[in-house]
PDB file of C-alpha atoms in Angstrom:
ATOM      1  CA  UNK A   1     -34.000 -25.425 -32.878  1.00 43.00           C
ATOM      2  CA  UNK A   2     -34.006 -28.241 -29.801  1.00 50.00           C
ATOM      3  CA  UNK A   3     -31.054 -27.923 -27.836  1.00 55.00           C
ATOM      4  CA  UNK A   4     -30.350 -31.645 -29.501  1.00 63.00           C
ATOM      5  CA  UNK A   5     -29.965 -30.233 -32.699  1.00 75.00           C
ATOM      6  CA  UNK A   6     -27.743 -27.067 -31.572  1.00 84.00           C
ATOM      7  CA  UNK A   7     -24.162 -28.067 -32.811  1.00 87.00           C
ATOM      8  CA  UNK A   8     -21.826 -29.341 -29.838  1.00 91.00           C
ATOM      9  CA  UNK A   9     -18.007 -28.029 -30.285  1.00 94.00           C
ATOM     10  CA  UNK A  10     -15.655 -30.940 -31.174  1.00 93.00           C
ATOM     11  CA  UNK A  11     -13.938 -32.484 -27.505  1.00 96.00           C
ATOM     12  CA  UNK A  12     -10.775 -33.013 -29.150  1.00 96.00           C
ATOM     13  CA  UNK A  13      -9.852 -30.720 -32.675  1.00 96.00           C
ATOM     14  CA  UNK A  14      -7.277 -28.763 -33.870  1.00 97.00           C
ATOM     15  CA  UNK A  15      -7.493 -24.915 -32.984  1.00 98.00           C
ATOM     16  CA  UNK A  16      -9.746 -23.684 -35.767  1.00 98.00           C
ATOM     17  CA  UNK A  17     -12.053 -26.497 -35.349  1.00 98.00           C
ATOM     18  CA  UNK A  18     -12.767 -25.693 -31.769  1.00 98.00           C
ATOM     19  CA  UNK A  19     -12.944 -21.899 -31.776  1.00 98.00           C
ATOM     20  CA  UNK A  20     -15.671 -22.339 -35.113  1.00 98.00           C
ATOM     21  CA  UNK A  21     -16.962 -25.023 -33.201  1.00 98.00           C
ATOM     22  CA  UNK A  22     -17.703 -22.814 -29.788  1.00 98.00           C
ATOM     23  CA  UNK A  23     -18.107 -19.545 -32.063  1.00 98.00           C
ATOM     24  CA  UNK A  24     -21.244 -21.799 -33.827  1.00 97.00           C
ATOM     25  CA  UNK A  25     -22.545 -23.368 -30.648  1.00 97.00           C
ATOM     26  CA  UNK A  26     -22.882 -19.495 -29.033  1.00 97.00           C
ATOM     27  CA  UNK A  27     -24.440 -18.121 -32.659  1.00 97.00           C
ATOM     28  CA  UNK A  28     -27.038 -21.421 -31.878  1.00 96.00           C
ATOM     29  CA  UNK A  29     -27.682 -20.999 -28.500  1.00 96.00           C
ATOM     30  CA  UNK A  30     -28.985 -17.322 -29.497  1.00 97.00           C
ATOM     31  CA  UNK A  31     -31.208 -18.552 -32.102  1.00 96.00           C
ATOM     32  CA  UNK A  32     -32.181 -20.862 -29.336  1.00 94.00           C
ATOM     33  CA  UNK A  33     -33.197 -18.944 -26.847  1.00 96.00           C
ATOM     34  CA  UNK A  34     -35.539 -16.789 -29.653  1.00 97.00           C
ATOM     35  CA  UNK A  35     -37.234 -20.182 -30.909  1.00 95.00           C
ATOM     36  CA  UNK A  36     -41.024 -19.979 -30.579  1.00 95.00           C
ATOM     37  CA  UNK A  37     -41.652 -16.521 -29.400  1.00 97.00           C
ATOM     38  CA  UNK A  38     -43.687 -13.701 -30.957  1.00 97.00           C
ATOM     39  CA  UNK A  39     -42.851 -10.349 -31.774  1.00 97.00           C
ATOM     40  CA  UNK A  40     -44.474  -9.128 -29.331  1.00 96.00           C
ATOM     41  CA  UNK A  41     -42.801 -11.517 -26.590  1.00 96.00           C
ATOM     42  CA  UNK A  42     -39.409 -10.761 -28.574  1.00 97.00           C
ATOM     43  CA  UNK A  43     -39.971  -7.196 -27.806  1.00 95.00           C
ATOM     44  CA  UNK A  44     -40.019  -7.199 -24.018  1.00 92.00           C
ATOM     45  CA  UNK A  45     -37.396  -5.970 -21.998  1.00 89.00           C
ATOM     46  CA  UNK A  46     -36.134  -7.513 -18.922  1.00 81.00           C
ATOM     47  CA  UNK A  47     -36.456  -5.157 -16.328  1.00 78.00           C
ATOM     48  CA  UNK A  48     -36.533  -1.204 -15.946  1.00 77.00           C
ATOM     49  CA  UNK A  49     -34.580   0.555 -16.290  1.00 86.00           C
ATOM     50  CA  UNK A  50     -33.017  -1.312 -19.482  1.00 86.00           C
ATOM     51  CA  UNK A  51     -34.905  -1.387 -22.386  1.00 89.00           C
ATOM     52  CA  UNK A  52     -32.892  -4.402 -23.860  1.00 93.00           C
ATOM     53  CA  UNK A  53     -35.056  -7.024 -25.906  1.00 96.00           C
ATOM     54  CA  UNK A  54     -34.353 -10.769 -27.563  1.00 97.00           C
ATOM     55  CA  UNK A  55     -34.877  -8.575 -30.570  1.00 97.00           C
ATOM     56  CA  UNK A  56     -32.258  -5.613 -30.072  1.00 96.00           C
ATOM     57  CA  UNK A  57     -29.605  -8.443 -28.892  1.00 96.00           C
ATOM     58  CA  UNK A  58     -30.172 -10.506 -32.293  1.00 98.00           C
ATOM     59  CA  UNK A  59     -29.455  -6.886 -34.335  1.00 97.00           C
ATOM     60  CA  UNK A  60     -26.693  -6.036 -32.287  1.00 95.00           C
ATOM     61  CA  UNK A  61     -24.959  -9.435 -32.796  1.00 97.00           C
ATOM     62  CA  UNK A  62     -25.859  -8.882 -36.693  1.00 97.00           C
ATOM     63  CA  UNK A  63     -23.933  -5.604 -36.234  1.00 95.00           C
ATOM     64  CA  UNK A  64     -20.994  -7.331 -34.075  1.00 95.00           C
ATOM     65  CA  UNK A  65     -20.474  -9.724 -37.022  1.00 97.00           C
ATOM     66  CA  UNK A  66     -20.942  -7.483 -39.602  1.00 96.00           C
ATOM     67  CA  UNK A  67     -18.344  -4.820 -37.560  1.00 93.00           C
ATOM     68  CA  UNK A  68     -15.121  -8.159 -37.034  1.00 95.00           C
ATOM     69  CA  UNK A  69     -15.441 -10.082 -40.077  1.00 97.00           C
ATOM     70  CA  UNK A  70     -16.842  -7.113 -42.585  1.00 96.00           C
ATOM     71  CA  UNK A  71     -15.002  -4.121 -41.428  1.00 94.00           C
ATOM     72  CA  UNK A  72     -12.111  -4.995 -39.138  1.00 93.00           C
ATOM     73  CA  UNK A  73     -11.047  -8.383 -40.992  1.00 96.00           C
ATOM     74  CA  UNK A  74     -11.169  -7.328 -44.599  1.00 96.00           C
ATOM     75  CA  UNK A  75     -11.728  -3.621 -44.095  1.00 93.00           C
ATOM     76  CA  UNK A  76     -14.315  -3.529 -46.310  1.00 95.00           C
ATOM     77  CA  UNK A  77     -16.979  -0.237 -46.052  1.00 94.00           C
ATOM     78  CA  UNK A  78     -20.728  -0.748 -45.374  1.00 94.00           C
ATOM     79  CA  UNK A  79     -23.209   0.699 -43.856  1.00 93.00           C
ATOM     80  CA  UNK A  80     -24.742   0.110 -40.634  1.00 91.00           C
ATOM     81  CA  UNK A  81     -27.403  -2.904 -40.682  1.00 93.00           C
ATOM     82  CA  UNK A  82     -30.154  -0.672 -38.629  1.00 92.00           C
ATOM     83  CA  UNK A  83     -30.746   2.688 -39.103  1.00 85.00           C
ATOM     84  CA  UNK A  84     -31.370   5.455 -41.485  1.00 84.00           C
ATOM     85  CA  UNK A  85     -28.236   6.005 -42.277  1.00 84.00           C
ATOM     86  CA  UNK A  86     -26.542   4.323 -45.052  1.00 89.00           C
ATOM     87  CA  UNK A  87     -23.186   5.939 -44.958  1.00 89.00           C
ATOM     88  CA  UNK A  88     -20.824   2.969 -45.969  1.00 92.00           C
ATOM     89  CA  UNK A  89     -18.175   2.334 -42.418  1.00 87.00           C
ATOM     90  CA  UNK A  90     -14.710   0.637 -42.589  1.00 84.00           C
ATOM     91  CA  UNK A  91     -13.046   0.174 -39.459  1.00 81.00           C
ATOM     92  CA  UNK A  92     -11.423   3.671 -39.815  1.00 78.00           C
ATOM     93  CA  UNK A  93     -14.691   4.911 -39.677  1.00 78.00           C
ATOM     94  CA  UNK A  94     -16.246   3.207 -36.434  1.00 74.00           C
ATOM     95  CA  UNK A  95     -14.865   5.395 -33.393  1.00 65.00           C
ATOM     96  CA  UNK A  96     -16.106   4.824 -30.403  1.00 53.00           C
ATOM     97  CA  UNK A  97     -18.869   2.232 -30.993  1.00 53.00           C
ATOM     98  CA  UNK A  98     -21.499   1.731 -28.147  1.00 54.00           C
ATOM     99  CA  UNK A  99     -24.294  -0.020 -28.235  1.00 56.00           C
ATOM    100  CA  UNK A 100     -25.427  -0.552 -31.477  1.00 73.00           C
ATOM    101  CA  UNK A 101     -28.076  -1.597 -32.997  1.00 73.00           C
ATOM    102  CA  UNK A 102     -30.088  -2.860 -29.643  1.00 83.00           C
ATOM    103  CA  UNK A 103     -32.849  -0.251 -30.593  1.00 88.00           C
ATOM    104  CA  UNK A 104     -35.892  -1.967 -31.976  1.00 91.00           C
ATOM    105  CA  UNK A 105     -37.654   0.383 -34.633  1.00 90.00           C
ATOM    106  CA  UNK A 106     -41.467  -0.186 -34.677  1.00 92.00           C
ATOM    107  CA  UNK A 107     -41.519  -1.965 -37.697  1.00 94.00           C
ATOM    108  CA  UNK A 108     -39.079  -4.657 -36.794  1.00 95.00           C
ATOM    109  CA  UNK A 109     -40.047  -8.336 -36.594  1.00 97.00           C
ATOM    110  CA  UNK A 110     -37.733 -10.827 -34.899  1.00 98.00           C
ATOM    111  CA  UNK A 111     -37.662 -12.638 -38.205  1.00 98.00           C
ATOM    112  CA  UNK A 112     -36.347  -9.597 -39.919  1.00 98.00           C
ATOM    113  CA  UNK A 113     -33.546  -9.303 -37.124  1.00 98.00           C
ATOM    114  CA  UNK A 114     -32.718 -13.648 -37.684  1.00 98.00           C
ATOM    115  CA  UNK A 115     -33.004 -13.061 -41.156  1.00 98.00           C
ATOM    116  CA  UNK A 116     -30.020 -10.443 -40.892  1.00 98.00           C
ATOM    117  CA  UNK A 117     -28.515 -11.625 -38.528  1.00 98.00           C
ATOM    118  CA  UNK A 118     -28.183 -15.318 -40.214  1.00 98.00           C
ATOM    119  CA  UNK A 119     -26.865 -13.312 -43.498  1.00 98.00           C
ATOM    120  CA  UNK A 120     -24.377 -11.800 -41.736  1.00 98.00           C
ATOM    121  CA  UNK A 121     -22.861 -15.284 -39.880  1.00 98.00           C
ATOM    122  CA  UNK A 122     -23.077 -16.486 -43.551  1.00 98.00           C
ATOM    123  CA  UNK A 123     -20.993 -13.282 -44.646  1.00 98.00           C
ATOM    124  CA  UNK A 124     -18.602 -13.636 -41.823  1.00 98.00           C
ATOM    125  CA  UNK A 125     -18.068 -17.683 -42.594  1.00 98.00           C
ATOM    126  CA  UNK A 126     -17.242 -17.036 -45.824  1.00 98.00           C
ATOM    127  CA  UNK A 127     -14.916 -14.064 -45.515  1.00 98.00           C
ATOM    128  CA  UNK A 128     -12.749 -16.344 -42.895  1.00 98.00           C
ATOM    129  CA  UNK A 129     -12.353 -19.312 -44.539  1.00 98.00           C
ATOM    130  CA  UNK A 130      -9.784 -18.663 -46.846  1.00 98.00           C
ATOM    131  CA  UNK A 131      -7.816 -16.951 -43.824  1.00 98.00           C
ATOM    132  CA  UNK A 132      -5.319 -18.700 -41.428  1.00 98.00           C
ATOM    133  CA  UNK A 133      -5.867 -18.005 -37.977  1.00 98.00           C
ATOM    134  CA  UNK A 134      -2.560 -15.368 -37.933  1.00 98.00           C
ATOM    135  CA  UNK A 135      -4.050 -12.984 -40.638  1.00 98.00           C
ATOM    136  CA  UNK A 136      -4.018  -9.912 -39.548  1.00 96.00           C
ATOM    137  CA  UNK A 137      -5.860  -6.398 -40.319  1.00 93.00           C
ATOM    138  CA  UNK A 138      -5.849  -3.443 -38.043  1.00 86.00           C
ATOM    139  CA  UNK A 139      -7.807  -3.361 -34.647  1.00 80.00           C
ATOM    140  CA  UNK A 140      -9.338   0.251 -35.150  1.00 76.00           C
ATOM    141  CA  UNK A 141     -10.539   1.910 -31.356  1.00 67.00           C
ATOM    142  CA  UNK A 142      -7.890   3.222 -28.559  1.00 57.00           C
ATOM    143  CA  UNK A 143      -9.585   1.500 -25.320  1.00 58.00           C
ATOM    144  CA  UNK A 144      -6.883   3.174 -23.675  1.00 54.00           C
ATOM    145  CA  UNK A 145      -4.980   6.412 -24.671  1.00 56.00           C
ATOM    146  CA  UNK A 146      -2.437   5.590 -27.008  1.00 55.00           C
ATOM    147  CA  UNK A 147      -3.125   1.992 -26.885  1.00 60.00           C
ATOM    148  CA  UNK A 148      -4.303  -0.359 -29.451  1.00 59.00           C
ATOM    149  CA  UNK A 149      -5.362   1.571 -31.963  1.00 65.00           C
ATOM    150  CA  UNK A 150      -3.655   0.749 -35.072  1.00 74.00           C
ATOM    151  CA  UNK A 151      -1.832  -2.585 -34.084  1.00 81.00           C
ATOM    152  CA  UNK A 152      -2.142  -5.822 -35.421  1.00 87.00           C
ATOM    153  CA  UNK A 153      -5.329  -7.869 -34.669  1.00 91.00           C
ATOM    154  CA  UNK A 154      -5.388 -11.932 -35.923  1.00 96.00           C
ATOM    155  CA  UNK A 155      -8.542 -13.676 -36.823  1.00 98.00           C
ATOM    156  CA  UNK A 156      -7.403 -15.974 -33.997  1.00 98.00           C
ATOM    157  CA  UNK A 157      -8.017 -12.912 -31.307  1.00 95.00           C
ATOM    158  CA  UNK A 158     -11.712 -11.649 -33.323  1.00 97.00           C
ATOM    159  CA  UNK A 159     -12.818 -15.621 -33.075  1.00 98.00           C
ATOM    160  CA  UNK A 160     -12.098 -15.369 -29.366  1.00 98.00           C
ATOM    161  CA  UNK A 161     -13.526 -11.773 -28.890  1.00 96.00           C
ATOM    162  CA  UNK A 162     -16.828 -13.081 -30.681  1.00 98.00           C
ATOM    163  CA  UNK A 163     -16.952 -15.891 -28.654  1.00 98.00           C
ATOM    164  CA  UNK A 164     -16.284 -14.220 -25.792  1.00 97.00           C
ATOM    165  CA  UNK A 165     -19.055 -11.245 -26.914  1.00 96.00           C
ATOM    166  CA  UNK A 166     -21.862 -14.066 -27.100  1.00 98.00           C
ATOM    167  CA  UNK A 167     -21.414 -15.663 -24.387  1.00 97.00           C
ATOM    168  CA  UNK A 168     -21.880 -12.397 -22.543  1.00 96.00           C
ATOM    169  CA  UNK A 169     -25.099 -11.783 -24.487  1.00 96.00           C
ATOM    170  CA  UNK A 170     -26.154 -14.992 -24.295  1.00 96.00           C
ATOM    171  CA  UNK A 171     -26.335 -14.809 -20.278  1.00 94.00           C
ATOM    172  CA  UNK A 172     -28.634 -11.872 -21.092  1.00 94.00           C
ATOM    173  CA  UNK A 173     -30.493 -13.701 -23.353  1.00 96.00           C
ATOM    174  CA  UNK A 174     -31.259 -16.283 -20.813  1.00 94.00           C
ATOM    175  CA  UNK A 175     -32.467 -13.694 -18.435  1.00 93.00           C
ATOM    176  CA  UNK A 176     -34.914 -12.106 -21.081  1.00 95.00           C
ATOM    177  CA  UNK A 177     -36.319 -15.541 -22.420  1.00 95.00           C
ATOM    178  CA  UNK A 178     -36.839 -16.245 -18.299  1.00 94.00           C
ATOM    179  CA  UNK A 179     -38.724 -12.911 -17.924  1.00 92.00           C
ATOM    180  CA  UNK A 180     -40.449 -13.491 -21.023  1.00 93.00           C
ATOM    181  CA  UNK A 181     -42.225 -17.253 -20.749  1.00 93.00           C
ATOM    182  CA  UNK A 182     -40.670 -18.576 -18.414  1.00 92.00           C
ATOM    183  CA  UNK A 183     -38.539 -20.828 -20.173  1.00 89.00           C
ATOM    184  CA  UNK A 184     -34.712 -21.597 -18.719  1.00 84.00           C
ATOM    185  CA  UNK A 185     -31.922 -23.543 -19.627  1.00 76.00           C
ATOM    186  CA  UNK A 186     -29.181 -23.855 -21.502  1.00 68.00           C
TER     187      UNK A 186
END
């Protein structure tokens, strides 16, 4: 993808239109900034002592978007995408979730990871489109004790929180694409 082709949020939309909008341009940007590189390249981490790759960010966001719009939002149960285990997960299920997913097994290919991951954003559109922004389902962790847990979370708050999730990752994604080839902007 060129970053002329990479969907640009609408300047002037109604609330759903803009957070899909930036929510799409952030899911691009990450598929940008894995465009052209080869397993191998997608492999290597930034800097020790981290051990975080182009690949283990793509599988983590494929967890992140399987976790909101699979779990949390319609509380279905599924497994994890990576791993060996295939116990199904609702969102009563996920605890305390760390860092999921950012370990690359040996077999992996970035393609496998985009392929997921791309399944997933196509499982999370279609899950919230029949859903106003003020549906609700149950945010599951307690970030702080006695807090939270068990209140009322609106697809309007996840769209934000995803947003606000790749963003993050997508700074790190710059970095790694940098250390990588070389290659920088936006």
């Amino acid at each position: 993808m060129s970053i002329s082709t990479r969907p640009i949020p609408p300047l002037n939309a109604d609330e759903r239109a803009t957070l899909e909008g930036w929510l799409d341009f952030h899911r691009a940007t990450l598929a940008h900034k894995c465009a052209g590189l080869t397993d191998e390249q997608a492999r290597e981490a930034s800097v020790r002592p981290s051990e975080l790759t182009l690949t283990g960010l793509v599988q983590h966001m494929a967890e992140v978007e399987r976790t909101w719009f699979r779990r949390i939002l319609t509380g279905e149960k599924v497994a994890r995408v990576y791993g060996t285990d295939d116990t199904p997960l609702g969102p009563e299920d996920l605890g305390e979730v760390g860092d999921v997913a950012l370990e690359v097994a040996e077999d992996a290919t970035l393609a496998g990871a985009l392929a997921d991951w791309q399944a997933e954003i196509e499982l999370s559109r279609a899950n919230c489109a029949p859903l106003s922004l003020d549906a609700t389902s149950t945010f599951p962790w307690v970030p702080v004790a006695g807090e939270l847990s068990g209140a009322p979370v609106s697809l309007r708050w996840i769209y934000l929180h995803m947003i606000e999730e790749y963003a993050r990752h997508n700074g790190h994604a710059d970095l790694l694409r940098e250390r990588v080839d070389g290659t920088t902007g936006w």
